[in-house]
mmCIF file of C-alpha atoms in Angstrom:
data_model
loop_
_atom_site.group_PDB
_atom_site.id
_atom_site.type_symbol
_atom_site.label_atom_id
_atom_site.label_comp_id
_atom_site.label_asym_id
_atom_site.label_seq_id
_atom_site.Cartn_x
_atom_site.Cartn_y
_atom_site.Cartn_z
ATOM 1 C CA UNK A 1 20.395 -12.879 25.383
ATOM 2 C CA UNK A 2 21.062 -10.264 22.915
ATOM 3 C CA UNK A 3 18.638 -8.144 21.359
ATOM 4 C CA UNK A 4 18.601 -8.943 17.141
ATOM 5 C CA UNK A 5 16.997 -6.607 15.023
ATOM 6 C CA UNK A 6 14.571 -7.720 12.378
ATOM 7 C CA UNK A 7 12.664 -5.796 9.170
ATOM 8 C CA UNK A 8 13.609 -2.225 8.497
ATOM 9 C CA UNK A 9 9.966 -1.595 8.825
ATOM 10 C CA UNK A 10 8.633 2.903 8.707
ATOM 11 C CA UNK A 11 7.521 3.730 11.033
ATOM 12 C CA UNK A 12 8.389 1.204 13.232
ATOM 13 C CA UNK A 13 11.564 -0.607 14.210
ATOM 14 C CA UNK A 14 11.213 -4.306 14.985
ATOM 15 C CA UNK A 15 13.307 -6.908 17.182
ATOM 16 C CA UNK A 16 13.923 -10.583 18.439
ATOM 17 C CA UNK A 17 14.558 -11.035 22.010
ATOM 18 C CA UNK A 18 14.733 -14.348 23.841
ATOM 19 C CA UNK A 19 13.245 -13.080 26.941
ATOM 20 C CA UNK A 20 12.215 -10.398 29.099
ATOM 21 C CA UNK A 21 14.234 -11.517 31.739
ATOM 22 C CA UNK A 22 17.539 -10.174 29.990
ATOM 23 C CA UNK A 23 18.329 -7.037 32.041
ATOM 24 C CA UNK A 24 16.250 -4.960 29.507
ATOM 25 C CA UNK A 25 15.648 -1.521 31.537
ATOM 26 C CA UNK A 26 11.400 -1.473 31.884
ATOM 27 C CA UNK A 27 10.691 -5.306 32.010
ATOM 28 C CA UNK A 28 7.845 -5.513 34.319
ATOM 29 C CA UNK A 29 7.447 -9.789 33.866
ATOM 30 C CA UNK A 30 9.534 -12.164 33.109
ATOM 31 C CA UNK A 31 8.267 -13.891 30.252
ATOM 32 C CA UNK A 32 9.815 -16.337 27.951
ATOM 33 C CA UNK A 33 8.305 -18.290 25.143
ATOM 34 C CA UNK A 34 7.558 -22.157 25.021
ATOM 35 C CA UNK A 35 8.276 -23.909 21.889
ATOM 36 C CA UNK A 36 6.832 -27.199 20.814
ATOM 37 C CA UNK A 37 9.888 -28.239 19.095
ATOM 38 C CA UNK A 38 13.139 -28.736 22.068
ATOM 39 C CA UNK A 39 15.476 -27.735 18.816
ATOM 40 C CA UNK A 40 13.956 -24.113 18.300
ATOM 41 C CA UNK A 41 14.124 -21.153 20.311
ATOM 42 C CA UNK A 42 11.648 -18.690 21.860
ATOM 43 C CA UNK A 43 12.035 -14.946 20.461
ATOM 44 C CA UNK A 44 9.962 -12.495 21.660
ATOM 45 C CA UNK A 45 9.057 -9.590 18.723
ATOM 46 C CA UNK A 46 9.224 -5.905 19.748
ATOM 47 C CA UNK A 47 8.490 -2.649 18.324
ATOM 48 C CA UNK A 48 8.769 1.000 19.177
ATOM 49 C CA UNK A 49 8.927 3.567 16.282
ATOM 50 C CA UNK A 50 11.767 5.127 15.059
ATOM 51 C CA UNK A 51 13.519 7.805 15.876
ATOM 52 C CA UNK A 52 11.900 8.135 19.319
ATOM 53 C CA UNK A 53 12.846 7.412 22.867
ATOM 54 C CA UNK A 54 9.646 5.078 23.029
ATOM 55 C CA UNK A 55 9.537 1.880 25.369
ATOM 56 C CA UNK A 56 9.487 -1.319 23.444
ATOM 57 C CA UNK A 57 6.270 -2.876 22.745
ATOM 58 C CA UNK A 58 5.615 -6.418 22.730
ATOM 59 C CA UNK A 59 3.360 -7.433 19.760
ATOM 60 C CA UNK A 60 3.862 -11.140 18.862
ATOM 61 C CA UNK A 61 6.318 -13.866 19.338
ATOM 62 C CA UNK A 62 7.932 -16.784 17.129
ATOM 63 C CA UNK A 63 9.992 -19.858 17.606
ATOM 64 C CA UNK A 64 13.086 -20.211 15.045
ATOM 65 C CA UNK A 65 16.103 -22.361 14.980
ATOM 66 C CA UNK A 66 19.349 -22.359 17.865
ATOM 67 C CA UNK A 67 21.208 -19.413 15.521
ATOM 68 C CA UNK A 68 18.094 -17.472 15.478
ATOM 69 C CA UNK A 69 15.580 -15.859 13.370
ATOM 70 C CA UNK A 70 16.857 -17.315 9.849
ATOM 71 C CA UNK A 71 16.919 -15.192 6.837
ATOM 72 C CA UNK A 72 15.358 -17.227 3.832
ATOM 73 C CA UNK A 73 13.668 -16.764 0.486
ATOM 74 C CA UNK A 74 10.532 -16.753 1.807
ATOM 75 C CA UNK A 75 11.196 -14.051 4.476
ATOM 76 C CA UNK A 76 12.782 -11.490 1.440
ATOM 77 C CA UNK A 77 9.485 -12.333 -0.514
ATOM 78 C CA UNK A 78 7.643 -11.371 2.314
ATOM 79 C CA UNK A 79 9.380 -8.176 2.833
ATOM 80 C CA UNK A 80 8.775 -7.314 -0.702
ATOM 81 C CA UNK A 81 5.106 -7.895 -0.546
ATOM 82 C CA UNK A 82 5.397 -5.306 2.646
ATOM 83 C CA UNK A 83 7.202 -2.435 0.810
ATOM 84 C CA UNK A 84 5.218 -3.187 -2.277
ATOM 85 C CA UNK A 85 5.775 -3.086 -5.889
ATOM 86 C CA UNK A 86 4.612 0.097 -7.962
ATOM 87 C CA UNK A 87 1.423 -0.322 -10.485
ATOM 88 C CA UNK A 88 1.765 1.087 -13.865
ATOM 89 C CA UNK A 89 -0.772 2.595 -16.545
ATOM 90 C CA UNK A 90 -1.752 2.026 -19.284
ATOM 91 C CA UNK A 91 -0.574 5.043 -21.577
ATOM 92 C CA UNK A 92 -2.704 5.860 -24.849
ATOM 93 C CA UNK A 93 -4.501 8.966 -26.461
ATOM 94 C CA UNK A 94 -7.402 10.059 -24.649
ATOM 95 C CA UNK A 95 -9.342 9.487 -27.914
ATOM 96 C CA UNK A 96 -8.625 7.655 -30.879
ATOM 97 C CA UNK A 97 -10.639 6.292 -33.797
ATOM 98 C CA UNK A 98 -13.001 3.234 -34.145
ATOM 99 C CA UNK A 99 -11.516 0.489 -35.875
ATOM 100 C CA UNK A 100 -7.758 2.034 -35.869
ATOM 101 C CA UNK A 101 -4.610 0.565 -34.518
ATOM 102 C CA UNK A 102 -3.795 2.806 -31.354
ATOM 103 C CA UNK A 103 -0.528 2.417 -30.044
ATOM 104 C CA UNK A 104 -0.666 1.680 -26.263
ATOM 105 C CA UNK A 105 1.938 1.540 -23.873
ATOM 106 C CA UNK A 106 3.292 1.584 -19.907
ATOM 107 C CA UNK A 107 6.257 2.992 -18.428
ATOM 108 C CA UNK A 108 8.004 0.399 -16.791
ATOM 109 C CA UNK A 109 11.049 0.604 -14.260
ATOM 110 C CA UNK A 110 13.434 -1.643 -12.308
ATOM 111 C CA UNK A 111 12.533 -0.863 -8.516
ATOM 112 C CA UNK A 112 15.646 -1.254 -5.952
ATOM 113 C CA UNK A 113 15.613 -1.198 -2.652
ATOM 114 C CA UNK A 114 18.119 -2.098 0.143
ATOM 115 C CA UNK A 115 16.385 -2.896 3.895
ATOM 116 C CA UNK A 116 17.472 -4.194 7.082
ATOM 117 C CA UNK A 117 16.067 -7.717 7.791
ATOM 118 C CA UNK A 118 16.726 -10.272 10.430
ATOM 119 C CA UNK A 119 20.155 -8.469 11.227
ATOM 120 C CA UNK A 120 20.736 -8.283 7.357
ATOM 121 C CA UNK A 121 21.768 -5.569 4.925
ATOM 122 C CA UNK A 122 19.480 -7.464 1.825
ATOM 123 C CA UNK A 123 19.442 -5.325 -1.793
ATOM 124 C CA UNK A 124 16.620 -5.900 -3.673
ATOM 125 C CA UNK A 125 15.266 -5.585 -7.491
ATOM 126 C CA UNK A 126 12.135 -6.482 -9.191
ATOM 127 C CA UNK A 127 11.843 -5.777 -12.891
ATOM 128 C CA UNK A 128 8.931 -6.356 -14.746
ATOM 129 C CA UNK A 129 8.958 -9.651 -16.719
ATOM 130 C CA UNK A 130 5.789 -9.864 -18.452
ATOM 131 C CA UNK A 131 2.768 -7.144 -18.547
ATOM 132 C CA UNK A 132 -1.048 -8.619 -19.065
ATOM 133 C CA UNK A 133 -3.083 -6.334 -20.767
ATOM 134 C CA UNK A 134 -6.638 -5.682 -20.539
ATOM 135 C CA UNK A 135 -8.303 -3.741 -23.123
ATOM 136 C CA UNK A 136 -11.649 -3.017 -21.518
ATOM 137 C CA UNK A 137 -13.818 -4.214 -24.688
ATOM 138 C CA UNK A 138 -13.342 -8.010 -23.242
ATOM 139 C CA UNK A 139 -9.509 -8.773 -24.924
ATOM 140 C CA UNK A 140 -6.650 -9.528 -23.526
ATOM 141 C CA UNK A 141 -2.930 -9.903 -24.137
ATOM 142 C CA UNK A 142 0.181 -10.491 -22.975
ATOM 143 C CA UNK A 143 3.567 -9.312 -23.538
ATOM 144 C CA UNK A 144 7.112 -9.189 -22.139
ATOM 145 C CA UNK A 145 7.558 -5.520 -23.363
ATOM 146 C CA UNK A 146 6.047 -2.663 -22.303
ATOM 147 C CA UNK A 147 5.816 -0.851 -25.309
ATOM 148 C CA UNK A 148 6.883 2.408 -26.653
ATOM 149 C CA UNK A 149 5.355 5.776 -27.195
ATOM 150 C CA UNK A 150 4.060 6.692 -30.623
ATOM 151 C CA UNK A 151 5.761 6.513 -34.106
ATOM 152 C CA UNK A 152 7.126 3.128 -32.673
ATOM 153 C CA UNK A 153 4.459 0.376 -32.676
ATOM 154 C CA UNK A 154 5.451 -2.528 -30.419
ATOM 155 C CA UNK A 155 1.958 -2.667 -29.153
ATOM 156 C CA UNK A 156 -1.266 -1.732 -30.419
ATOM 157 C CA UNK A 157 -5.075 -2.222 -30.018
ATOM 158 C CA UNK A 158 -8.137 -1.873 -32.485
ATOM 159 C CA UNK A 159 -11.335 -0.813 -30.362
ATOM 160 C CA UNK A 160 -14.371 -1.640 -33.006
ATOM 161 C CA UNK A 161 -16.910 -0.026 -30.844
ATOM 162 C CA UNK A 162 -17.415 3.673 -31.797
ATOM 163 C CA UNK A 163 -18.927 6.681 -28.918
ATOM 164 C CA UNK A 164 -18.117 4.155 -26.353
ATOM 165 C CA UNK A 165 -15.083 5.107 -23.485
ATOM 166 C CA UNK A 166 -13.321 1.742 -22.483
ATOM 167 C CA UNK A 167 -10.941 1.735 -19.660
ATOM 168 C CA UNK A 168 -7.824 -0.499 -20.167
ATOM 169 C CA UNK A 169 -5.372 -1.240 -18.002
ATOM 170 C CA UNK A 170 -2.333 -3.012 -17.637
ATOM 171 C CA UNK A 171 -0.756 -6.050 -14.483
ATOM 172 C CA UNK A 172 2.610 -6.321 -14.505
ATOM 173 C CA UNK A 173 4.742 -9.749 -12.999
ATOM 174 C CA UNK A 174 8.054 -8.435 -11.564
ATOM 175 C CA UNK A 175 10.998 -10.925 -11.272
ATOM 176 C CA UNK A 176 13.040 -10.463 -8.156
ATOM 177 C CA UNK A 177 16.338 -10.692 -7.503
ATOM 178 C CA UNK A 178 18.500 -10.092 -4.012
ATOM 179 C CA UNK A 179 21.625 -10.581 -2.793
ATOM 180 C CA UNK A 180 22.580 -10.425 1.375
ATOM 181 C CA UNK A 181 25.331 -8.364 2.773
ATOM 182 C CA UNK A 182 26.920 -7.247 -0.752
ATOM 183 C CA UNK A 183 27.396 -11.176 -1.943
ATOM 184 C CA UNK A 184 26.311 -12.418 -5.069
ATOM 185 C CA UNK A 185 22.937 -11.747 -6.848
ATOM 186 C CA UNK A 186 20.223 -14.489 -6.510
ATOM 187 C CA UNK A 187 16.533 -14.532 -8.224
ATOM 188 C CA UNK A 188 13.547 -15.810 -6.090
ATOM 189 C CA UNK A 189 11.478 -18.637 -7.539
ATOM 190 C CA UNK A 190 8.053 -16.723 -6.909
ATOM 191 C CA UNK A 191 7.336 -13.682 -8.748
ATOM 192 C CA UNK A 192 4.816 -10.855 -7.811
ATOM 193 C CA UNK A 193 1.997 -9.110 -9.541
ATOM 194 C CA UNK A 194 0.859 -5.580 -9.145
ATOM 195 C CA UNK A 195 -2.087 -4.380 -10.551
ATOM 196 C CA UNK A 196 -2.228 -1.286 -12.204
ATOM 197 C CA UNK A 197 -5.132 0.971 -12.296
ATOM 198 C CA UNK A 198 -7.691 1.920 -14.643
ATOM 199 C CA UNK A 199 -7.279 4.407 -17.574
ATOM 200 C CA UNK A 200 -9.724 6.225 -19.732
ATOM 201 C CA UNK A 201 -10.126 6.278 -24.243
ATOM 202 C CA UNK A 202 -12.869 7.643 -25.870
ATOM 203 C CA UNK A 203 -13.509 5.692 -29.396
ATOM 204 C CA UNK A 204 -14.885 8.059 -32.068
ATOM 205 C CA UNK A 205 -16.141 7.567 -35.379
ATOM 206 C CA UNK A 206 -14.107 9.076 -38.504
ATOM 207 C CA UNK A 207 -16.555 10.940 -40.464
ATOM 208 C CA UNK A 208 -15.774 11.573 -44.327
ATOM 209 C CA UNK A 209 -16.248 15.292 -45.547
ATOM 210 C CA UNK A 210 -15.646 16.569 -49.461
ATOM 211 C CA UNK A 211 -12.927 18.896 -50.283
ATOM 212 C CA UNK A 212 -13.358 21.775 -52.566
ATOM 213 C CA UNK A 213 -10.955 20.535 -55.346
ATOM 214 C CA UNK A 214 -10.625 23.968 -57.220
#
């Protein structure tokens, strides 16, 4: 039967085929795929990587449904986890004082991307719904902003340890939404979480001094 293609995946190219048997120049067996269930379909998966003149390789096969390889919510969620979602930072000073609200925040972004899956043309967008912080000194929060930069002061965090350097850092949930072949928008039940990395404050200790008055 036809060849279908299947995730848009660098640097490879993937595909479904029924069979080796199909007239497809270089088959050297004839090998099809037995499925338990009489209603499903054998599909062998192939790869070669893009942009090359490369000889399909076989590398796994799966049994779907008489239409084929199905496109469902679990198969976009997968593809998501495969491109994966960027971490973010946790943005402060690199020093502040002990006992002092510091204004922290992360620079968050909707991520789109449009792939080829199953036969497919699937946009996708994941924006951050909900950011957990953790402040490094053994507290925790969570918001569904990501703060601003200094004057504004969505967010901030005391640290009441002085000449320490905590490293706080920030996991962010994204909400994602698709929609297949330019229809309509829908949002997947399961969200995803990317954890961001580490980043580095110094706490110091205001010390009082006397002015000369005069």
């Amino acid at each position: 039967s036809e060849s279908q293609p299947i995730a848009d995946a660098s640097p490879w190219e993937y595909r479904f085929r029924e069979s080796s048997c199909d007239g497809e120049p270089g088959a050297t067996a004839c090998l099809r795929v037995a499925c338990p269930d009489i209603n499903q379909v054998g599909y062998l998966v192939e790869r070669r990587l893009r942009d090359s003149t490369d000889a399909w390789q076989l590398v796994g096969t799966t049994c779907e449904d008489v239409d084929g390889p199905v496109l469902t919510e679990a198969r976009i969620l997968e593809e998501v986890r495969r491109i994966g979602l960027p971490s973010m930072s946790v943005e402060t000073p690199p020093e502040t004082f002990v006992n002092y609200e510091t204004v922290v925040y992360t620079e968050a972004e909707t991520f789109a991307r449009t792939v080829n899956l199953l036969g497919f043309t699937v946009d996708i967008e994941a924006t951050p719904s909900q950011f957990h912080w953790t402040y490094g000194d053994g507290t925790t929060e969570t918001t569904t902003t990501a703060g601003r930069p200094y004057p504004a002061t969505d967010i901030t965090h005391t640290w009441t340890d002085a000449h320490r350097t905590f490293h706080p850092s920030v996991d962010v949930t994204y909400q994602i939404r698709f929609r297949v072949d330019g229809g309509d928008w829908q949002t997947l039940a399961d969200t995803i979480l990317a954890q961001g990395p580490d980043s580095d404050i110094r706490i110091r200790e205001a010390t009082g001094m006397l002015a000369n008055m005069h």
